[in-house]
Short mmCIF file of C-alpha atoms in Angstrom, two decimals:
data_model
loop_
_atom_site.label_atom_id
_atom_site.label_comp_id
_atom_site.label_asym_id
_atom_site.label_seq_id
_atom_site.Cartn_x
_atom_site.Cartn_y
_atom_site.Cartn_z
CA MET A 1343 133.27 124.56 117.65
CA SER A 1344 131.77 124.15 121.12
CA GLU A 1345 130.43 127.44 122.18
CA ASN A 1346 128.90 128.02 118.83
CA ILE A 1347 126.81 124.56 118.13
CA SER A 1348 124.54 124.64 121.03
CA GLU A 1349 123.83 128.30 120.69
CA LYS A 1350 123.27 127.69 117.20
CA ILE A 1351 120.79 125.14 117.79
CA LEU A 1352 118.74 126.61 120.33
CA GLU A 1353 118.52 129.96 118.03
CA THR A 1354 117.33 127.74 115.32
CA ILE A 1355 114.51 126.15 117.53
CA LYS A 1356 113.62 129.71 118.67
CA ASP A 1357 113.70 131.43 115.04
CA GLN A 1358 111.89 128.42 113.64
CA GLN A 1359 109.30 128.34 116.53
CA LEU A 1360 110.19 124.65 116.58
CA LYS A 1361 108.54 122.37 119.01
CA PRO A 1362 108.72 118.76 119.73
CA LYS A 1363 106.03 116.71 117.93
CA PRO A 1364 103.16 115.66 120.47
CA LYS A 1365 103.34 112.10 122.10
CA TRP A 1366 99.95 111.06 120.80
CA GLN A 1367 101.20 111.69 117.10
CA PHE A 1368 103.95 108.86 117.84
CA LEU A 1369 101.50 106.67 119.78
CA LEU A 1370 99.04 106.57 116.58
CA GLN A 1371 101.79 105.93 114.34
CA ASP A 1372 102.86 103.02 116.52
CA TYR A 1373 99.05 101.71 116.76
CA MET A 1374 98.75 102.14 112.98
CA VAL A 1375 101.80 100.05 112.27
CA TRP A 1376 100.86 97.41 114.75
CA LEU A 1377 97.49 97.26 113.45
CA SER A 1378 98.81 96.94 109.65
CA GLY A 1379 100.81 94.34 110.44
CA LEU A 1380 98.35 92.09 112.34
CA LEU A 1381 95.83 93.18 109.71
CA ALA A 1382 98.30 91.52 107.23
CA ILE A 1383 98.67 88.38 109.23
CA MET A 1384 94.91 88.06 109.55
CA ILE A 1385 94.24 88.63 105.74
CA GLY A 1386 97.27 85.88 105.26
CA GLY A 1387 95.39 83.83 107.21
CA LEU A 1388 92.29 83.97 105.43
CA ALA A 1389 94.07 83.59 102.41
CA PHE A 1390 95.56 80.19 103.82
CA ALA A 1391 92.06 79.13 104.67
CA VAL A 1392 91.07 79.54 101.11
CA ILE A 1393 93.98 77.71 99.89
CA ILE A 1394 93.37 74.69 102.38
CA TYR A 1395 89.37 74.71 101.11
CA MET A 1396 91.01 74.54 97.29
CA PHE A 1397 93.54 71.58 98.60
CA VAL A 1398 90.65 69.29 100.13
CA ASN A 1399 88.23 70.22 97.21
CA ASN A 1400 91.12 69.06 94.20
CA ASP A 1401 89.73 65.64 93.09
CA TRP A 1402 92.86 63.94 94.08
CA GLY A 1403 91.59 60.58 93.55
CA LEU A 1404 90.99 61.95 89.61
CA TYR A 1405 94.33 62.77 88.95
CA PRO A 1406 95.18 59.85 86.75
CA ALA A 1407 92.52 61.00 84.46
CA VAL A 1408 94.16 64.23 84.32
CA SER A 1409 97.85 63.32 84.17
CA ASN A 1410 100.07 60.31 84.73
CA SER A 1411 102.06 62.48 86.93
CA LEU A 1412 101.28 63.33 90.52
CA VAL A 1413 103.58 66.21 90.51
CA TYR A 1414 102.08 67.74 87.15
CA PHE A 1415 98.70 67.37 88.39
CA ILE A 1416 99.94 69.48 91.54
CA PHE A 1417 101.48 72.28 89.37
CA LYS A 1418 98.50 72.27 87.25
CA THR A 1419 96.25 72.66 90.08
CA LEU A 1420 97.77 74.63 92.73
CA PRO A 1421 95.77 77.96 93.61
CA TYR A 1422 98.68 80.38 92.48
CA PHE A 1423 96.29 83.28 92.75
CA TRP A 1424 95.77 82.53 96.58
CA LEU A 1425 99.57 81.63 97.02
CA ILE A 1426 100.49 84.99 95.78
CA PHE A 1427 98.14 86.51 97.88
CA LEU A 1428 99.34 84.80 100.82
CA VAL A 1429 103.05 85.61 99.94
CA LEU A 1430 102.38 89.43 99.43
CA PHE A 1431 100.54 89.70 102.79
CA ILE A 1432 103.03 87.46 104.91
CA ILE A 1433 105.68 90.26 103.15
CA ILE A 1434 103.53 93.15 104.30
CA ALA A 1435 103.31 91.73 107.50
CA TYR A 1436 107.10 91.28 107.89
CA TYR A 1437 107.63 94.83 106.85
CA ASN A 1438 105.11 96.44 109.39
CA LEU A 1439 106.38 94.14 112.33
CA LYS A 1440 109.93 94.99 111.36
CA HIS A 1441 109.18 98.84 111.96
CA THR A 1442 107.69 98.27 115.34
CA LYS A 1443 109.83 99.93 118.25
CA GLN A 1444 111.29 96.62 119.07
CA GLY A 1445 110.85 94.77 115.66
CA TYR A 1446 114.38 95.37 114.50
CA LYS A 1447 115.75 92.96 117.13
CA LEU A 1448 114.37 89.77 115.20
CA ARG A 1449 116.19 88.48 112.91
CA LEU A 1450 114.66 87.99 109.10
CA ARG A 1451 114.16 84.47 109.12
CA ASN A 1452 112.79 84.60 112.73
CA MET A 1453 110.30 87.40 112.00
CA VAL A 1454 109.20 85.44 108.48
CA LEU A 1455 108.75 82.07 110.49
CA ILE A 1456 106.58 83.81 113.14
CA THR A 1457 104.71 85.54 110.56
CA VAL A 1458 104.28 82.59 108.42
CA LEU A 1459 103.14 80.28 111.34
CA VAL A 1460 100.57 82.48 112.67
CA SER A 1461 99.10 82.94 109.28
CA VAL A 1462 98.89 79.42 108.94
CA LEU A 1463 97.77 78.67 112.53
CA LEU A 1464 94.69 81.48 111.68
CA GLY A 1465 94.22 79.91 108.44
CA LEU A 1466 93.79 76.42 109.92
CA PHE A 1467 91.02 78.24 112.66
CA TRP A 1468 89.21 79.75 109.80
CA TYR A 1469 89.28 76.89 107.49
CA ASN A 1470 87.74 74.78 110.41
CA ILE A 1471 84.86 77.11 110.79
CA GLY A 1472 84.07 77.25 107.01
CA PHE A 1473 85.58 80.76 106.04
CA GLY A 1474 87.55 79.09 103.04
CA GLN A 1475 84.58 78.37 100.96
CA VAL A 1476 82.79 81.42 102.15
CA ILE A 1477 85.16 83.66 100.66
CA ASP A 1478 85.65 81.77 97.97
CA ASN A 1479 81.95 81.87 97.14
CA ALA A 1480 81.45 85.30 97.95
CA LEU A 1481 84.56 86.38 95.37
CA SER A 1482 82.66 84.16 92.67
CA ASN A 1483 79.40 85.68 93.46
CA LYS A 1484 80.94 88.99 93.44
CA PHE A 1485 83.65 89.01 90.71
CA PRO A 1486 82.86 87.11 87.31
CA ILE A 1487 86.67 87.19 86.51
CA TYR A 1488 87.44 85.26 89.68
CA ARG A 1489 84.42 82.83 89.25
CA GLN A 1490 85.85 82.14 85.58
CA PHE A 1491 89.44 82.04 86.27
CA ILE A 1492 90.14 81.31 89.91
CA ASN A 1493 87.03 79.53 91.61
CA LYS A 1494 87.27 75.65 90.65
CA THR A 1495 83.89 74.84 91.48
CA HIS A 1496 82.70 75.62 88.15
CA GLN A 1497 85.58 74.12 86.14
CA ARG A 1498 85.34 71.13 88.52
CA ALA A 1499 81.68 70.48 87.76
CA LEU A 1500 82.01 70.79 83.83
CA PHE A 1501 85.05 68.48 84.01
CA LEU A 1502 83.64 65.91 86.10
CA GLN A 1503 79.78 65.90 85.10
CA ASN A 1504 79.12 63.32 82.37
CA PRO A 1505 75.54 61.45 82.71
CA ASP A 1506 76.23 59.01 79.76
CA GLU A 1507 79.17 57.81 82.30
CA GLY A 1508 77.08 57.81 85.52
CA ILE A 1509 78.08 61.10 87.08
CA LEU A 1510 75.72 64.10 87.64
CA ILE A 1511 76.24 67.39 90.07
CA GLY A 1512 73.62 69.62 90.79
CA VAL A 1513 70.93 70.57 93.58
CA ILE A 1514 67.79 68.87 94.75
CA THR A 1515 64.92 71.06 94.03
CA GLU A 1516 62.00 68.60 95.06
CA PHE A 1517 62.46 65.70 97.23
CA GLU A 1518 59.85 63.08 98.02
CA GLU A 1519 59.77 59.57 99.68
CA ILE A 1520 57.54 56.81 97.96
CA ASP A 1521 56.84 53.30 98.85
CA MET A 1522 58.26 51.01 95.65
CA ALA A 1523 57.14 47.33 96.32
CA SER A 1524 57.70 47.28 100.07
CA SER A 1525 60.99 49.44 100.25
CA LYS A 1526 61.00 53.04 100.74
CA ASN A 1527 62.97 54.93 97.98
CA HIS A 1528 64.23 58.52 97.46
CA VAL A 1529 62.74 60.29 94.50
CA PHE A 1530 64.02 63.88 93.92
CA THR A 1531 64.33 66.29 91.08
CA LEU A 1532 67.72 67.58 90.46
CA VAL A 1533 68.99 70.65 88.26
CA ASP A 1534 72.38 69.68 87.09
CA TRP A 1535 75.34 71.49 85.99
CA ASP A 1536 73.73 72.12 82.60
CA ASN A 1537 70.87 73.61 84.08
CA LYS A 1538 68.94 70.40 83.05
CA GLU A 1539 66.38 68.71 85.05
CA TRP A 1540 66.46 65.15 86.29
CA GLN A 1541 64.24 62.65 88.43
CA ILE A 1542 66.69 60.70 90.41
CA ILE A 1543 65.62 57.41 92.08
CA SER A 1544 67.80 56.10 94.64
CA GLU A 1545 67.17 53.26 97.34
CA PRO A 1546 67.81 54.51 100.64
CA ALA A 1547 71.35 55.88 99.77
CA VAL A 1548 73.83 57.06 102.29
CA VAL A 1549 74.91 60.22 101.66
CA GLU A 1550 78.72 60.06 102.08
CA VAL A 1551 80.10 62.08 105.22
CA LEU A 1552 77.09 63.64 106.04
CA SER A 1553 74.51 62.50 108.65
CA VAL A 1554 71.48 64.52 107.21
CA HIS A 1555 68.75 63.36 105.12
CA LEU A 1556 68.75 64.50 101.53
CA ASP A 1557 65.58 66.44 101.88
CA LYS A 1558 68.08 68.77 104.25
CA VAL A 1559 70.69 69.10 101.64
CA ASP A 1560 70.93 72.70 100.20
CA GLY A 1561 74.35 72.68 98.55
CA PRO A 1562 75.35 70.77 95.28
CA ILE A 1563 75.80 67.02 95.04
CA THR A 1564 77.56 64.49 92.93
CA ILE A 1565 75.55 61.51 91.97
CA PHE A 1566 77.34 58.35 91.01
CA GLY A 1567 74.80 55.84 89.03
CA GLU A 1568 73.08 55.14 85.79
CA ARG A 1569 71.22 57.02 83.54
CA LEU A 1570 67.90 55.42 82.58
CA ASP A 1571 66.87 57.51 79.72
CA CYS A 1572 66.93 61.16 78.67
CA CYS A 1573 65.74 62.60 82.22
CA ASN A 1574 65.64 59.83 84.71
CA PHE A 1575 68.71 58.62 86.52
CA LYS A 1576 69.31 55.89 89.07
CA ALA A 1577 71.61 56.98 92.06
CA TYR A 1578 73.87 54.11 93.65
CA LYS A 1579 76.01 56.79 95.64
CA ILE A 1580 75.64 60.55 96.69
CA VAL A 1581 78.01 62.61 97.92
CA PRO A 1582 78.39 66.41 98.59
CA PHE A 1583 80.25 68.05 96.02
CA ILE A 1584 81.85 70.61 97.80
CA ARG A 1585 83.96 69.11 100.62
CA GLY A 1586 84.14 71.31 103.95
CA PRO A 1587 85.83 71.05 107.36
CA ASN A 1588 82.89 69.34 109.13
CA ASN A 1589 79.52 68.19 107.82
CA MET A 1590 77.55 70.84 109.67
CA MET A 1591 79.52 73.90 107.83
CA PHE A 1592 78.39 72.09 104.44
CA LYS A 1593 74.77 72.39 105.30
CA SER A 1594 75.00 76.18 105.55
CA LEU A 1595 77.00 77.19 102.88
CA LYS A 1596 75.56 78.06 99.35
CA MET A 1597 77.51 77.40 95.99
CA PRO A 1598 78.40 80.01 93.51
CA GLU A 1599 75.45 81.63 91.57
CA ARG A 1600 74.82 80.50 88.60
CA ASN A 1601 71.36 79.71 86.60
CA PHE A 1602 69.81 77.62 89.31
CA PRO A 1603 66.44 77.86 90.79
CA PRO A 1604 66.72 79.29 94.21
CA MET A 1605 68.16 77.15 97.07
CA ARG A 1606 65.78 75.15 99.44
CA ILE A 1607 66.16 76.27 102.88
CA ASN A 1608 65.27 73.97 105.58
CA MET B 642 121.07 126.13 142.86
CA VAL B 643 120.71 122.91 140.89
CA ASP B 644 123.24 121.61 138.73
CA TYR B 645 122.03 120.21 135.62
CA ASN B 646 125.23 119.18 134.46
CA LYS B 647 124.80 116.15 136.97
CA SER B 648 121.35 115.52 135.89
CA THR B 649 120.76 112.10 134.41
CA ASP B 650 119.87 112.39 130.53
CA GLU B 651 116.27 111.18 130.96
CA GLU B 652 115.97 113.90 133.50
CA LEU B 653 116.95 116.72 130.98
CA VAL B 654 114.68 115.12 128.35
CA LYS B 655 111.67 115.90 131.06
CA LEU B 656 112.82 119.06 131.36
CA THR B 657 113.61 119.80 127.61
CA LEU B 658 110.00 119.22 126.94
CA GLU B 659 108.78 121.65 129.72
CA LYS B 660 111.45 124.43 128.51
CA GLU B 661 113.78 124.40 125.31
CA ASP B 662 116.69 126.14 126.99
CA PHE B 663 117.30 122.47 129.03
CA PHE B 664 118.19 121.18 125.60
CA ALA B 665 121.66 122.83 125.80
CA TYR B 666 122.85 120.51 128.37
CA LEU B 667 122.30 117.57 126.38
CA ILE B 668 123.88 119.17 123.38
CA LYS B 669 127.03 119.98 125.57
CA ARG B 670 127.14 116.49 126.77
CA TYR B 671 127.25 114.82 123.46
CA GLU B 672 128.00 117.59 120.74
CA LYS B 673 131.93 116.47 120.80
CA LYS B 674 131.16 112.67 120.81
CA LEU B 675 128.81 112.67 118.02
CA LEU B 676 130.82 115.39 116.04
CA TYR B 677 133.64 112.62 115.90
CA TYR B 678 131.43 109.86 115.31
CA ILE B 679 130.21 111.89 112.26
CA LEU B 680 133.99 112.54 111.00
CA ARG B 681 135.02 109.07 111.70
CA ILE B 682 132.39 107.45 109.59
CA THR B 683 132.15 109.69 106.77
CA ASN B 684 134.50 111.71 104.37
CA VAL B 685 133.06 115.07 105.09
CA SER B 686 134.63 118.28 105.99
CA GLN B 687 134.54 119.81 109.68
CA GLU B 688 132.06 122.49 108.80
CA GLU B 689 129.91 120.02 106.94
CA ALA B 690 130.00 117.86 109.73
CA GLU B 691 128.94 120.47 111.94
CA ASP B 692 125.98 120.93 110.11
CA ILE B 693 124.99 117.11 110.25
CA LEU B 694 125.61 117.57 113.85
CA GLN B 695 123.25 120.67 114.08
CA ASP B 696 120.44 118.62 111.76
CA SER B 697 120.48 115.62 113.99
CA PHE B 698 120.05 117.74 117.22
CA ILE B 699 117.22 119.60 115.82
CA LYS B 700 115.49 116.30 114.61
CA ALA B 701 116.16 115.03 117.99
CA TYR B 702 114.43 117.84 119.63
CA ILE B 703 111.37 117.57 117.27
CA ASN B 704 111.22 113.60 118.14
CA LEU B 705 111.95 113.96 121.87
CA ASN B 706 108.67 112.61 122.90
CA ASN B 707 109.30 109.57 120.77
CA PHE B 708 112.38 108.78 122.80
CA ASP B 709 112.07 105.24 123.61
CA THR B 710 112.93 105.09 127.37
CA SER B 711 113.95 101.29 127.25
CA LEU B 712 116.87 102.47 125.02
CA LYS B 713 119.58 104.64 126.50
CA PHE B 714 119.58 108.17 125.17
CA SER B 715 122.99 108.24 124.01
CA SER B 716 122.12 105.25 121.77
CA TRP B 717 118.83 107.01 120.42
CA LEU B 718 120.55 110.11 119.78
CA TYR B 719 123.57 107.90 117.79
CA ARG B 720 120.92 106.39 116.10
CA ILE B 721 119.30 109.88 114.84
CA THR B 722 122.70 110.88 113.85
CA HIS B 723 123.57 107.80 112.03
CA ASN B 724 120.55 108.29 110.07
CA GLN B 725 121.31 111.92 109.20
CA VAL B 726 124.76 110.72 108.06
CA ILE B 727 123.45 108.09 105.83
CA SER B 728 120.67 110.84 104.17
CA ASN B 729 123.61 113.01 103.58
CA TYR B 730 125.88 110.39 102.44
CA ARG B 731 123.48 109.18 99.69
CA LYS B 732 123.30 113.00 98.50
CA ASN B 733 127.26 113.19 98.30
CA GLN B 734 128.52 109.74 97.49
CA ALA B 735 130.79 111.14 94.84
CA ARG B 736 133.46 113.26 97.13
CA PRO B 737 136.65 111.82 97.68
CA GLN B 738 137.99 113.18 100.73
CA THR B 739 139.52 111.06 103.27
CA ILE B 740 138.13 110.72 106.65
CA ASN B 741 139.35 111.76 109.99
CA LEU B 742 139.76 109.43 112.71
CA ASN B 743 140.72 112.21 115.41
CA THR B 744 140.54 109.15 117.93
CA ASP B 745 142.51 108.69 121.48
CA THR B 746 145.29 106.58 121.27
CA ASP B 747 143.45 103.66 123.22
CA SER B 748 140.96 103.26 120.58
CA PHE B 749 143.46 102.80 117.69
CA LEU B 750 145.28 100.15 119.87
CA ASN B 751 142.23 98.38 120.12
CA LEU B 752 141.92 98.14 116.33
CA ALA B 753 145.49 97.71 115.89
CA PHE B 754 145.07 94.68 118.21
CA GLU B 755 142.07 93.26 116.17
CA LEU B 756 143.82 93.56 112.90
CA ASP B 757 147.34 91.97 114.36
CA LEU B 758 149.26 94.96 113.15
CA ASP B 759 152.70 96.00 114.67
CA LYS B 760 152.00 97.73 117.76
CA LYS B 761 155.52 99.12 117.72
CA MET B 762 154.85 100.81 114.97
CA ASP B 763 155.04 104.63 114.93
CA LEU B 764 151.95 105.84 116.33
CA ASP B 765 151.26 108.51 113.93
CA ASP B 766 152.22 105.74 110.77
CA LEU B 767 149.70 103.70 112.79
CA LYS B 768 146.82 106.15 112.57
CA VAL B 769 147.27 106.89 109.08
CA SER B 770 147.57 103.28 108.14
CA ILE B 771 144.31 103.02 109.83
CA ASN B 772 142.80 105.54 108.84
CA ASN B 773 143.45 104.71 105.19
CA LEU B 774 142.41 101.11 105.62
CA LEU B 775 138.96 102.21 107.07
CA ASN B 776 138.61 104.54 104.19
CA ASN B 777 138.56 101.83 101.62
CA LEU B 778 135.74 99.89 103.68
CA ASP B 779 131.95 100.29 102.58
CA LEU B 780 130.46 102.47 105.09
CA LYS B 781 128.64 99.58 106.77
CA TYR B 782 131.47 98.22 107.83
CA ARG B 783 133.37 100.98 108.39
CA GLU B 784 130.29 102.40 110.81
CA VAL B 785 129.93 98.95 112.99
CA LEU B 786 134.21 98.89 113.32
CA VAL B 787 133.93 102.58 114.44
CA LEU B 788 131.08 102.24 116.89
CA LYS B 789 132.97 98.94 118.25
CA PHE B 790 136.52 99.78 118.41
CA LEU B 791 136.72 103.57 118.29
CA GLU B 792 133.53 104.42 120.16
CA ASP B 793 133.66 101.46 122.45
CA ARG B 794 129.93 100.89 122.21
CA SER B 795 128.62 97.30 123.12
CA TYR B 796 126.82 94.69 120.78
CA ASN B 797 123.44 95.66 122.47
CA GLU B 798 124.20 99.47 121.72
CA ILE B 799 125.13 99.12 118.22
CA SER B 800 122.04 97.07 117.65
CA ASP B 801 119.81 99.92 119.14
CA ILE B 802 121.97 102.34 117.20
CA LEU B 803 121.95 100.25 113.66
CA LYS B 804 118.17 99.05 114.44
CA LYS B 805 119.56 95.47 113.38
CA PRO B 806 119.24 92.18 115.51
CA LEU B 807 122.22 91.45 117.53
CA GLY B 808 123.20 88.43 115.11
CA THR B 809 123.50 90.43 112.43
CA VAL B 810 125.62 93.06 114.34
CA ALA B 811 127.95 90.27 115.54
CA SER B 812 128.33 88.95 111.49
CA LEU B 813 129.16 92.38 110.51
CA ILE B 814 131.57 93.08 112.64
CA ASN B 815 133.15 89.83 111.91
CA ARG B 816 133.01 90.41 107.97
CA ALA B 817 134.29 93.71 108.59
CA LYS B 818 137.04 92.97 110.58
CA GLN B 819 137.88 90.41 107.59
CA LYS B 820 137.60 93.11 104.98
CA LEU B 821 139.69 95.17 106.98
CA LYS B 822 142.50 92.42 107.19
CA GLU B 823 142.20 92.04 103.24
CA GLU B 824 143.10 95.61 103.11
CA VAL B 825 145.75 95.05 105.47
CA ILE B 826 147.24 92.20 102.89
CA LYS B 827 146.46 94.42 100.25
CA SER B 828 148.48 97.46 101.24
CA ASN B 829 151.42 95.67 102.53
CA ILE B 830 151.14 96.92 105.95
CA LYS B 831 153.73 95.51 108.48
CA ILE B 832 151.96 92.74 110.74
#
């Protein structure tokens, strides 16, 4: 054996003109694997941001109207699309990190734990700067199928809006402050979710959560009050329809496109 | 006159990258060990084992720039050989030949001690017994036992060769020993 093998190998190398692959090829491969892994973690983080956003806007207070069981309500309203998306990208991240030079040294559960933890932390960060809603809105605007089946804003609004029961959801198109018998009231025009125009009268109403005036609100709002007639409504409470991570972000975000008049930009 | 036989593996790798003829020193240093390793974990003939060995060295040569200096060169080379064996094993799984251990006495006694086999057994009988026992195991158990007890590799080296976490290697070795002991009982070998 001995004498022949090394000769045979060197002969093969010379005959086939084999050369060692250049180092840059391996470096490029390593960088691509790392990049793919990190990208997958980041996308997982974005998915988690959307999950948090949907969780926060899940109308938890309304679950008795939907079901007797909180567990049933949770299963009914879980954002399955985004959960599957998150799991998929965690798997991709794990696969890539496992194939880095030192990746094999970490056990499966530790690798998955690290990937999940980093995605969750990134997700919390991105949710806090408003990316959860931005992504949900952008996908709703771009993909009708997403808006129809996954975006919850439309479904929530359809479910909740009931002028006869004193609930309106829509956007403010015109705003005015008027004096009415020695007290200032707000009078504004609201286009609701069915595209109907309403005149809303409210006494100095406190907009829950927000510290901005109604004339500066450019997202959809929910009004709890009383229907006066076909087109007039008295508001007792006004809250943002979409809850964000902080009041300031709510102001700058748009809702998904529908047949609404153009948003007022202040 | 430089005696390249005394150069370290890393020095020889550097020299090979400049001129392929230096690769002969690395081949001569590892060919016997790797050939025995291939024969111990597979059931191929001597000829086939030499083919696998050649393919492994050629692969090592082509990927020489990918040698991770944080590893021992021997671990890296064993890893390439292991992968080549797996690749060959998947193609030829059906062949029912017996593995040929071809190992020194101390290594056999190591393994015999682990299995609580009677060390007063005739050495040839002991070798045949262990041969047969290992032959009945799955490749994943056989390879860790061969690396640990017959190749005398550390846990870290086995982890680097098989690209598995240390904890997994330790679990595999424990399970492999368990499986081997079950084979001992099944085959009624004197303990």
